[in-house]
Structure formats: structure tokens, C-alpha cells
GROMACS .gro file of C-alpha atoms in nm:
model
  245
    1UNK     CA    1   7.673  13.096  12.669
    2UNK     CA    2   7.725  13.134  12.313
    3UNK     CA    3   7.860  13.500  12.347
    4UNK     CA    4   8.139  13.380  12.634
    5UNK     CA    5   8.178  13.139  12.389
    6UNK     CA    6   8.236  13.410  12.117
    7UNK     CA    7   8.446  13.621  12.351
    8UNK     CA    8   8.712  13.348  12.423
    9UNK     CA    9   8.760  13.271  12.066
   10UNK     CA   10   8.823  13.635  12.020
   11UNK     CA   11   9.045  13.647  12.335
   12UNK     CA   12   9.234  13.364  12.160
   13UNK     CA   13   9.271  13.494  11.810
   14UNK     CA   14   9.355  13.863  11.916
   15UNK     CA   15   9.712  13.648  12.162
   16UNK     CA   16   9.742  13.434  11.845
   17UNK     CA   17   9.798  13.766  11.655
   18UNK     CA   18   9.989  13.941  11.913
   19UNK     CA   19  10.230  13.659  11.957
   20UNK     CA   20  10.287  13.697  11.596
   21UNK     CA   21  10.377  14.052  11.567
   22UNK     CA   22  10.577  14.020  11.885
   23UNK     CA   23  10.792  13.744  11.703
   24UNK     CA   24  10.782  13.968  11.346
   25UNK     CA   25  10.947  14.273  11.580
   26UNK     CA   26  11.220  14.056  11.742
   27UNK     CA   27  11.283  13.845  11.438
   28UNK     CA   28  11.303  14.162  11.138
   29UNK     CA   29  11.576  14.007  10.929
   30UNK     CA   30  11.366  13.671  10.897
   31UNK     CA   31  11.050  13.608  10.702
   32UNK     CA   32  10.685  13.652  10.784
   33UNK     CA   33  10.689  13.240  10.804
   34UNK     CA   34  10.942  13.195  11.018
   35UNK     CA   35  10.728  13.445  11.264
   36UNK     CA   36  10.414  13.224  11.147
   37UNK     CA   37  10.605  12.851  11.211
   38UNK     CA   38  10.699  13.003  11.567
   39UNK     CA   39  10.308  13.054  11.667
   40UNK     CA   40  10.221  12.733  11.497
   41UNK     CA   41  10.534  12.543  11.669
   42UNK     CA   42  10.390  12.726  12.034
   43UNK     CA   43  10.026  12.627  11.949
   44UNK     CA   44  10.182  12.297  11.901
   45UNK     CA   45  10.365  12.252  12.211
   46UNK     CA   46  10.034  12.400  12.430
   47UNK     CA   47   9.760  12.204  12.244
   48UNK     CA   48  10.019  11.858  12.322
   49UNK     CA   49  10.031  11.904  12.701
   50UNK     CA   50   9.678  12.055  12.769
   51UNK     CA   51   9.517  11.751  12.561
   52UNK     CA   52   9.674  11.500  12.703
   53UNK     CA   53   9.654  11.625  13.015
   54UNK     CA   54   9.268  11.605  12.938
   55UNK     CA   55   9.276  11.268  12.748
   56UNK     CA   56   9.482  11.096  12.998
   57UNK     CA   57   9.482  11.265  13.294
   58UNK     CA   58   9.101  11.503  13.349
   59UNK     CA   59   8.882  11.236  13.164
   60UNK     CA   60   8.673  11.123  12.999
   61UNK     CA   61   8.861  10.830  12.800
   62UNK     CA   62   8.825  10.931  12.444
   63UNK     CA   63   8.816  10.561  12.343
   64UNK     CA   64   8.532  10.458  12.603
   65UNK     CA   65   8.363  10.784  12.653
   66UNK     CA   66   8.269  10.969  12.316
   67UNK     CA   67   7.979  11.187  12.293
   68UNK     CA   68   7.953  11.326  12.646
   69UNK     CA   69   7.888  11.652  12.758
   70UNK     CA   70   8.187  11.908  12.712
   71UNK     CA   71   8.400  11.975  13.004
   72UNK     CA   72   8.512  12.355  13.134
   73UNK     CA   73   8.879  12.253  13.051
   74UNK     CA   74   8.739  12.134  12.723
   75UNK     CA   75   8.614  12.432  12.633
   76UNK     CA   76   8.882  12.633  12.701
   77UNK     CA   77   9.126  12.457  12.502
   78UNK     CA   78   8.841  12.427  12.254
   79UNK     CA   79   8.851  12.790  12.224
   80UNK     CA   80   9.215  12.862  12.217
   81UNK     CA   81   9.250  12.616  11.950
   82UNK     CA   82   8.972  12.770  11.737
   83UNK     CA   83   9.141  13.113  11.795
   84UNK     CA   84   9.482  12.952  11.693
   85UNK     CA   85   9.340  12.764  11.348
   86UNK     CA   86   9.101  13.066  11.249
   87UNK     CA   87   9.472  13.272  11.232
   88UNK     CA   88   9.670  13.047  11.053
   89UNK     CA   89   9.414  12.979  10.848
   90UNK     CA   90   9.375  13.320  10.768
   91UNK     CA   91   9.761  13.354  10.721
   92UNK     CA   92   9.810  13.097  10.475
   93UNK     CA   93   9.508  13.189  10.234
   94UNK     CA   94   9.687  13.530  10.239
   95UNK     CA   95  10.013  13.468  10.165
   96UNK     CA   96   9.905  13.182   9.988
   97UNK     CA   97  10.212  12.913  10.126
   98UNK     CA   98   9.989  12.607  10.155
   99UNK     CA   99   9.833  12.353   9.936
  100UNK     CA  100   9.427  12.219   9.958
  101UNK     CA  101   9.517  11.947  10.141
  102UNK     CA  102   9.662  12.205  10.465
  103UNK     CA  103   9.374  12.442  10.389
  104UNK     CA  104   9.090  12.191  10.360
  105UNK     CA  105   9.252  12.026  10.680
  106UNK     CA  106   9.223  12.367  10.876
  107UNK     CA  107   8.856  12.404  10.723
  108UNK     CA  108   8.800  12.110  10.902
  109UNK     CA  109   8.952  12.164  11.201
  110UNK     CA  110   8.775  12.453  11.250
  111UNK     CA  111   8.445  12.331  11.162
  112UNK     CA  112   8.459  12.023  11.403
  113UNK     CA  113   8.603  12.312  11.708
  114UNK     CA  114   8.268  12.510  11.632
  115UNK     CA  115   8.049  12.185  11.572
  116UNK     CA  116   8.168  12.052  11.898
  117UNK     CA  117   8.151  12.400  12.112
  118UNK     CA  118   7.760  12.435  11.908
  119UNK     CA  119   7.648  12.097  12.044
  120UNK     CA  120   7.804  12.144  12.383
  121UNK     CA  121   7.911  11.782  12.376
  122UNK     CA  122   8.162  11.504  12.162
  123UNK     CA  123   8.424  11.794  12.311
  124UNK     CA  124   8.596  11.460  12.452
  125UNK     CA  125   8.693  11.294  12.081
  126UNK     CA  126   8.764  11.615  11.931
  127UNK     CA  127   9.044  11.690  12.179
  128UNK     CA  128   9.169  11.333  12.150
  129UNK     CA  129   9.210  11.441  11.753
  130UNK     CA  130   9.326  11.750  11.835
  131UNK     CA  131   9.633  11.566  12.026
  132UNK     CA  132   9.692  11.304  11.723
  133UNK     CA  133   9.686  11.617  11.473
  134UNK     CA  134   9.933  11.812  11.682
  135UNK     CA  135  10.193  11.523  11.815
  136UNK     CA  136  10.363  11.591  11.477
  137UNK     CA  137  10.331  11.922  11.452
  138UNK     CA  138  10.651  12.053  11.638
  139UNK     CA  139  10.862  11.814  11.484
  140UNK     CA  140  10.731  11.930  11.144
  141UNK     CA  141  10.815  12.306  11.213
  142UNK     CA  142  11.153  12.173  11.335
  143UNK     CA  143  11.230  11.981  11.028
  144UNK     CA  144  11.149  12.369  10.828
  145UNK     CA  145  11.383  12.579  11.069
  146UNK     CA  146  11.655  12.278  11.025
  147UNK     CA  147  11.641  12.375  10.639
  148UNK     CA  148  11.631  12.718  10.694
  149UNK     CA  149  11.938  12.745  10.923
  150UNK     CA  150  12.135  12.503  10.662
  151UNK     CA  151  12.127  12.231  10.931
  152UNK     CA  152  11.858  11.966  10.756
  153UNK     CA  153  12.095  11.746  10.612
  154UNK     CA  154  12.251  11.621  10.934
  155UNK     CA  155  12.229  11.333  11.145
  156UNK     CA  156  11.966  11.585  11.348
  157UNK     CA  157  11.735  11.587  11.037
  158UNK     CA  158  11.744  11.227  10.979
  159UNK     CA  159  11.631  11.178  11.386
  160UNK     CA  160  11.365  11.466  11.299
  161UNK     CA  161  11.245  11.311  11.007
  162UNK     CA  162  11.242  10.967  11.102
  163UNK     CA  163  11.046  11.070  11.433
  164UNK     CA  164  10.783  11.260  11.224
  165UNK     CA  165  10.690  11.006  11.023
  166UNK     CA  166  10.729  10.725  11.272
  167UNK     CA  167  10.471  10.923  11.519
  168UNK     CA  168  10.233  11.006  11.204
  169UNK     CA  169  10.212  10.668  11.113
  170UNK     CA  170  10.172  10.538  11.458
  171UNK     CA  171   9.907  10.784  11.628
  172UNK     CA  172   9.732  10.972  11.307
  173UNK     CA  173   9.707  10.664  11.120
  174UNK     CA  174   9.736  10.354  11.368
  175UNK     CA  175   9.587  10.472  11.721
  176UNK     CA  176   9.320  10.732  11.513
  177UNK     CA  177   9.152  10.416  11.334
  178UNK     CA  178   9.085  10.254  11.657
  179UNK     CA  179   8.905  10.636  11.815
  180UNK     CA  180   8.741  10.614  11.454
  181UNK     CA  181   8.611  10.292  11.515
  182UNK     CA  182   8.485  10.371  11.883
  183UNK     CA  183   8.375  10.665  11.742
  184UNK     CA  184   8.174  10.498  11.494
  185UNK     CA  185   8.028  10.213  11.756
  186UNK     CA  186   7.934  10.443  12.050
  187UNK     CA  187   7.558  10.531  11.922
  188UNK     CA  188   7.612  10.859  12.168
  189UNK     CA  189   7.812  11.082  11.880
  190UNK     CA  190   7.583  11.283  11.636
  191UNK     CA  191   7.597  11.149  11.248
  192UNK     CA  192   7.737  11.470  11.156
  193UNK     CA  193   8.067  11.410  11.411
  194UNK     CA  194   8.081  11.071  11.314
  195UNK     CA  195   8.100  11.189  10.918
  196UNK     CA  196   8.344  11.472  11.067
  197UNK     CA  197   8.579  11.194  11.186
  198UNK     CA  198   8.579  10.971  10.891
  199UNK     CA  199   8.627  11.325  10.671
  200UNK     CA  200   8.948  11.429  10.923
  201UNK     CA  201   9.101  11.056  10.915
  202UNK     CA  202   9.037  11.078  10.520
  203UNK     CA  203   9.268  11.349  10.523
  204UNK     CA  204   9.513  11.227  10.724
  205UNK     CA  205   9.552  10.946  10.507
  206UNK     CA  206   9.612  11.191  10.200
  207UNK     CA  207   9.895  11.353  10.416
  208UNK     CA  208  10.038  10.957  10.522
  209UNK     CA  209  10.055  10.928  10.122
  210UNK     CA  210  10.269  11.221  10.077
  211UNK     CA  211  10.475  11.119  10.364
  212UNK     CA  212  10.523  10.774  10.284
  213UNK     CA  213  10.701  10.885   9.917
  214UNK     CA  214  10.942  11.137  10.050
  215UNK     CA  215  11.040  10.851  10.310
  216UNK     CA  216  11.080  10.600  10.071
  217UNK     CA  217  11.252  10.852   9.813
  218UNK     CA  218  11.455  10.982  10.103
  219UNK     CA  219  11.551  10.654  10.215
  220UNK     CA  220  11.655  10.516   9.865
  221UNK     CA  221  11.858  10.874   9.840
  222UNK     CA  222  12.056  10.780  10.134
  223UNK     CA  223  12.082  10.425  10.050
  224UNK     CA  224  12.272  10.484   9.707
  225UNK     CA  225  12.452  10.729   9.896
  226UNK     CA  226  12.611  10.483  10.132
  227UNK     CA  227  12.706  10.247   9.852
  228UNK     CA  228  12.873  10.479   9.636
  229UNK     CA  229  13.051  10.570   9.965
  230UNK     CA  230  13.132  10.190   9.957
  231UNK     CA  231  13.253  10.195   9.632
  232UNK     CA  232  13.464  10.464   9.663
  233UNK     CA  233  13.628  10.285   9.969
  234UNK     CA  234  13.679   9.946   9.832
  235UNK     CA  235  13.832  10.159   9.537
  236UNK     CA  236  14.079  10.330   9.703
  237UNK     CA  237  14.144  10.040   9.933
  238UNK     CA  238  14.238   9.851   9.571
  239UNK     CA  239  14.478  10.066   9.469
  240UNK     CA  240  14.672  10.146   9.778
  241UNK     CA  241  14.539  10.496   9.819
  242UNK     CA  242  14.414  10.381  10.176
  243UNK     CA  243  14.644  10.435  10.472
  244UNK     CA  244  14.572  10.137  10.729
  245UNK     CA  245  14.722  10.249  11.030
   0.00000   0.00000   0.00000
């Protein structure tokens, strides 16, 4: 068990890798990270439908359900997870483009993936996380290509941006306290997943942080840009400058 185990994680990370070089060849005269943020934004996109399709659709409920034995589908998206984070893990500590808070989060993401695939169970929670973590994540590579193209500040980043952190705030933060607290009530979970969950929901707490003062920042930004606008109007409005058709 443990080496089919072993095999699909290396199945995983060797199409992780692939897909990367493939999109380094057809993308030359753009960075390694824009190669990178297309395999994370794919890995996003996957990870979405195949966990909800087992949260809400294959069972168990994560909410009613936590600790039971792994599922096949489980395990497979388990694995190509694990294959996925163990890549960009590797990635970043090599080209060195994230902060301890990204890294430490990976750390843990792999650790639960492994703790849950060791114990052969709790498989149901830690795909239920693995949907909260990832809801955000496409929007989050969008918001990077937006700057990149020269397209961020548009009425297309603002809808990005304000989606991000409106689905952060609602499903990391709001609907992962209440798995955090069934986690914590169902006496089926292991101590050591419980203290994984409260260690992951730290984090994402440390990320809402961080979030919450480039909104606010962002939103004051935009705010004194619309009354200067104002100004301005009412100025030239004043001295006749104005053509009122």
C-alpha cells in the first residue's frame, strides 16, 4: 500500500514537472514564474472541481463526518495534490520568490497530505481544506498575470481583487472556523490532525491580516482618488471650463 502510495505521488510530481517545462518551451520570452503561476493556476482549477465534487457530491460531509476512513477518490486527489505542493514547494525555495508565511503554509500542506495518506483516514477534512485553500487560488494567479500584462489597474482588477478577498474572508476564515470546530468536537480525528487544523487555520489568519491592509489601503487609494476627481469637476464646473451639453 504504502509503495502505490509512493508511486502516485511520483506519478504526480514527475506531470507537475512536465507541465512546467511544457509551458517554459511555449512561453520562452516570459519568466520561469509565469510558467510556475500557470501549473499553480491548473492545480488550482483541478484541486476546486475534484474536491468539491468529493465534499459535496462523493461524501462523506466534511462537517458531520471527520475522521473516517479515506476514500479511493480521496486518495487519488490526495496524491496529485502532494505531487503538486512537493513541486512548488521545491520551486519557490529555489528561486527563492516567497515569504515564510507561503513556505511554512506549503510545509504544512504537505505534512497534513502525508499525515492523512499515513493514517489511511481524516482524508475527508483534509480535502474539505484543501478546497477552502484553493477557492482563492486562481483568482490570486489572475490578479499576478493582470499586473504583468499592464491590465491590473482596471475595472477587471478591482472585480479580481474584490472577489479574492471577499471568498478568503468568507470560506478560509468564516466557513473554515465552523470545519475547525467540528473538527475539534468529533472525538474520531487524531490529536495530531486536530493540532494540524488549528496550525493551518493559524495561518490562514496571518494571510487574512495581510489581506485585510492592502484592502483597506487599496480602498482608501481609490477613495481619495474619486474625490480629487470630484474636486477637479466641481472646479472646472466653477469656472466655466465645463461644456453642459
Amino acid at each position: 500500500m504504502a509503495a502505490a502510495l509512493c508511486l502516485q505521488v511520483l506519478c504526480s510530481l514527475c506531470g507537475w514537472l512536465s507541465l512546467y517545462f511544457s509551458f517554459c518551451r511555449l512561453n520562452k520570452h516570459r519568466s520561469y514564474e509565469w510558467s510556475c503561476r500557470l501549473v499553480t493556476f491548473t492545480h488550482g482549477v483541478l484541486s476546486i472541481g475534484l474536491s468539491a465534487y468529493i465534499g459535496f457530491i462523493d461524501g462523506p460531509w466534511p462537517f458531520t463526518h471527520p475522521g473516517l476512513p479515506n476514500t479511493p477518490l480521496q486518495v487519488h486527489v490526495l496524491c496529485l495534490t502532494l505531487g503538486y505542493f512537493i513541486f512548488d514547494l521545491g520551486w519557490c525555495v529555489y528561486f527563492q520568490t516567497e515569504g515564510a508565511l507561503m513556505l511554512a503554509h506549503h510545509t504544512l500542506s504537505i505534512l497534513g497530505i502525508i499525515m492523512a495518506l499515513a493514517l489511511g483516514e481524516s482524508g475527508t477534512e483534509v480535502n474539505a481544506v484543501l478546497f477552502g485553500s484553493e477557492i482563492t487560488n486562481p483568482l490570486l494567479q489572475m490578479r499576478w498575470f493582470l499586473r504583468e500584462t499592464g491590465h491590473y489597474h482596471s475595472f477587471t482588477g478591482d472585480v479580481v481583487d474584490f472577489l479574492f478577498v471577499a471568498l478568503f474572508t468568507g470560506v478560509r476564515i468564516g466557513v473554515g472556523a465552523w470545519l475547525l470546530f467540528c473538527e475539534m468536537a468529533s472525538p474520531k480525528p487524531k490529536w495530531f490532525v486536530k493540532a494540524g487544523g488549528v496550525a493551518m487555520y493559524a495561518v490562514s489568519w496571518c494571510f487574512m491580516f495581510n489581506i485585510w491592509r492592502f484592502a483597506w489601503k487599496k480602498s482608501v487609494k481609490k477613495y481619495h482618488a474619486w474625490r480629487s476627481r470630484r474636486s477637479e469637476d466641481r472646479q472646472l464646473k466653477k469656472n466655466g471650463h465645463l461644456k453642459v451639453h
